[in-house]
């Protein structure tokens, strides 16, 4: 089922077929399962969005495999890359969260989760987790971070400049910098993913947005193109 | 600290002797976890090794910045950055760009490559971002412990040796850290202890420039060097040793001429360099060209800052992997001071504007000259022109 051999090349795209002589096949512990994640934060909200397509090479394994995982009531993580590592990593994070809860009698804050994730990832410095992680959340007082955004995953190189322009107001002259509201952010994320699905083969099927406010975490699912 | 517990960092750095394991041509990839327990820092998992001896971790994106291929490379890759540090008569300047790149994609256009370690030391980092972040934290921790245990700051050269020793177990792996330690060495003695207690009064004495009998000239300079951090430590030391006599009054600075500005380069290969000008990264050749041209020991602070800025600007212009902003730190005997981060895009436009003005002026001058010649010469010159 999982054909993760070297024929797939460095990032999962199948090499072109023409006869080049004998080819050495090796086992690679990694595979690339595609997917894009995105996080945006405003004054009092954060949102983490991902598509739900799980692919490998030319095939789609699943159209309903979202990449956002809710960790606490104030934090959501988006992981894309190699699905096996995503699952393991989220399991480890959830276990560590429970341990923290039991020993400290409170939930981990978003900043603490990010710091912990950094050390978990570095622990595998010489055999890394092949995962793009983005953590979105509110801090202990329910504040987000004004106008911050990050895209990760297969379409990140397309989305990041667009977000720089629309949310960061970069590379523009004489423009009024209005603060980002939740409604505008949600609309922007939908538009951005629709654009990504048009141009990136690994992004599509559906979009799942996790919206984090002080009321908790709310989810929204929006269909994307399925081809 | 939390990092220590998570990574199983054993506190053996103080009492390990020189490395005793035999040199291993494959580096330390084959070490088992128990051997690591014995002498080194981290428990790392290694990938399943196949037929080849080479480290087969594929070059992949991960959420760290580490993007370097561990395979055998036909040439040594410079790291995508420009950082520089140099000393002059009034301290040390450390400057760097702010672009963090990952194989052609700019991961972060506003990363911070110069990180302060303590009040008189900053480190310029280049190489793999994750490794630099980690080792900078470890170095900070070790320097702070040294300061608490020995009641004086570790010298820059000492810090370089410490970092080099800590990186040694990872030689042969693809840990990539190229750090430039920039700072000011200063020593405290009993004399400065007394001085620090009444630092306010001494400052006045210094300003009045009278020959205060209890304080010699070098003491004045050492008093200037003492920072707020040190005051507390010295107070503790003094409190613990009240009976110490002032035998050291005469030799105020026990390290005499060894205090002053320093730059030191440490690389994860084990290379350690001391010098006056050090620049690291893919943009360093361009930076060296500018620095070599303009550097003098007797520069003023403004000249030095302008020189550093110009060097980074030129390097970012020519090197694709450097760019965005320039960070600048100035370290003196009083500690480090940070200049505001400057966006080089503005500088580029200002330069273009200056060039355009110059061209216009030259055009005007030429026309004026031709006009004069026309007026003086014959009608023929018009046809010849």
PDB file of C-alpha atoms in Angstrom, chain B residues 36 38 56 131 133 139 155 198-199 206 236 274 293 314 320 367:
ATOM      1  CA  UNK B  36      25.954   8.766  25.385  1.00  0.00           C
ATOM      2  CA  UNK B  38      28.378   8.350  30.047  1.00  0.00           C
ATOM      3  CA  UNK B  56      21.155   8.563   5.189  1.00  0.00           C
ATOM      4  CA  UNK B 131      21.145  24.090  16.313  1.00  0.00           C
ATOM      5  CA  UNK B 133      19.080  28.349  19.072  1.00  0.00           C
ATOM      6  CA  UNK B 139      26.019  28.383  26.356  1.00  0.00           C
ATOM      7  CA  UNK B 155      36.275  35.484  29.382  1.00  0.00           C
ATOM      8  CA  UNK B 198      29.970  53.259  46.558  1.00  0.00           C
ATOM      9  CA  UNK B 199      29.626  53.411  42.864  1.00  0.00           C
ATOM     10  CA  UNK B 206      35.611  60.350  38.290  1.00  0.00           C
ATOM     11  CA  UNK B 236      27.717  38.650  47.899  1.00  0.00           C
ATOM     12  CA  UNK B 274      40.498  34.882  17.233  1.00  0.00           C
ATOM     13  CA  UNK B 293      38.771  48.800   3.195  1.00  0.00           C
ATOM     14  CA  UNK B 314      26.613  45.469   0.267  1.00  0.00           C
ATOM     15  CA  UNK B 320      20.893  36.044  -2.643  1.00  0.00           C
ATOM     16  CA  UNK B 367      25.666  70.843 -20.807  1.00  0.00           C
TER      17      UNK B 367
END
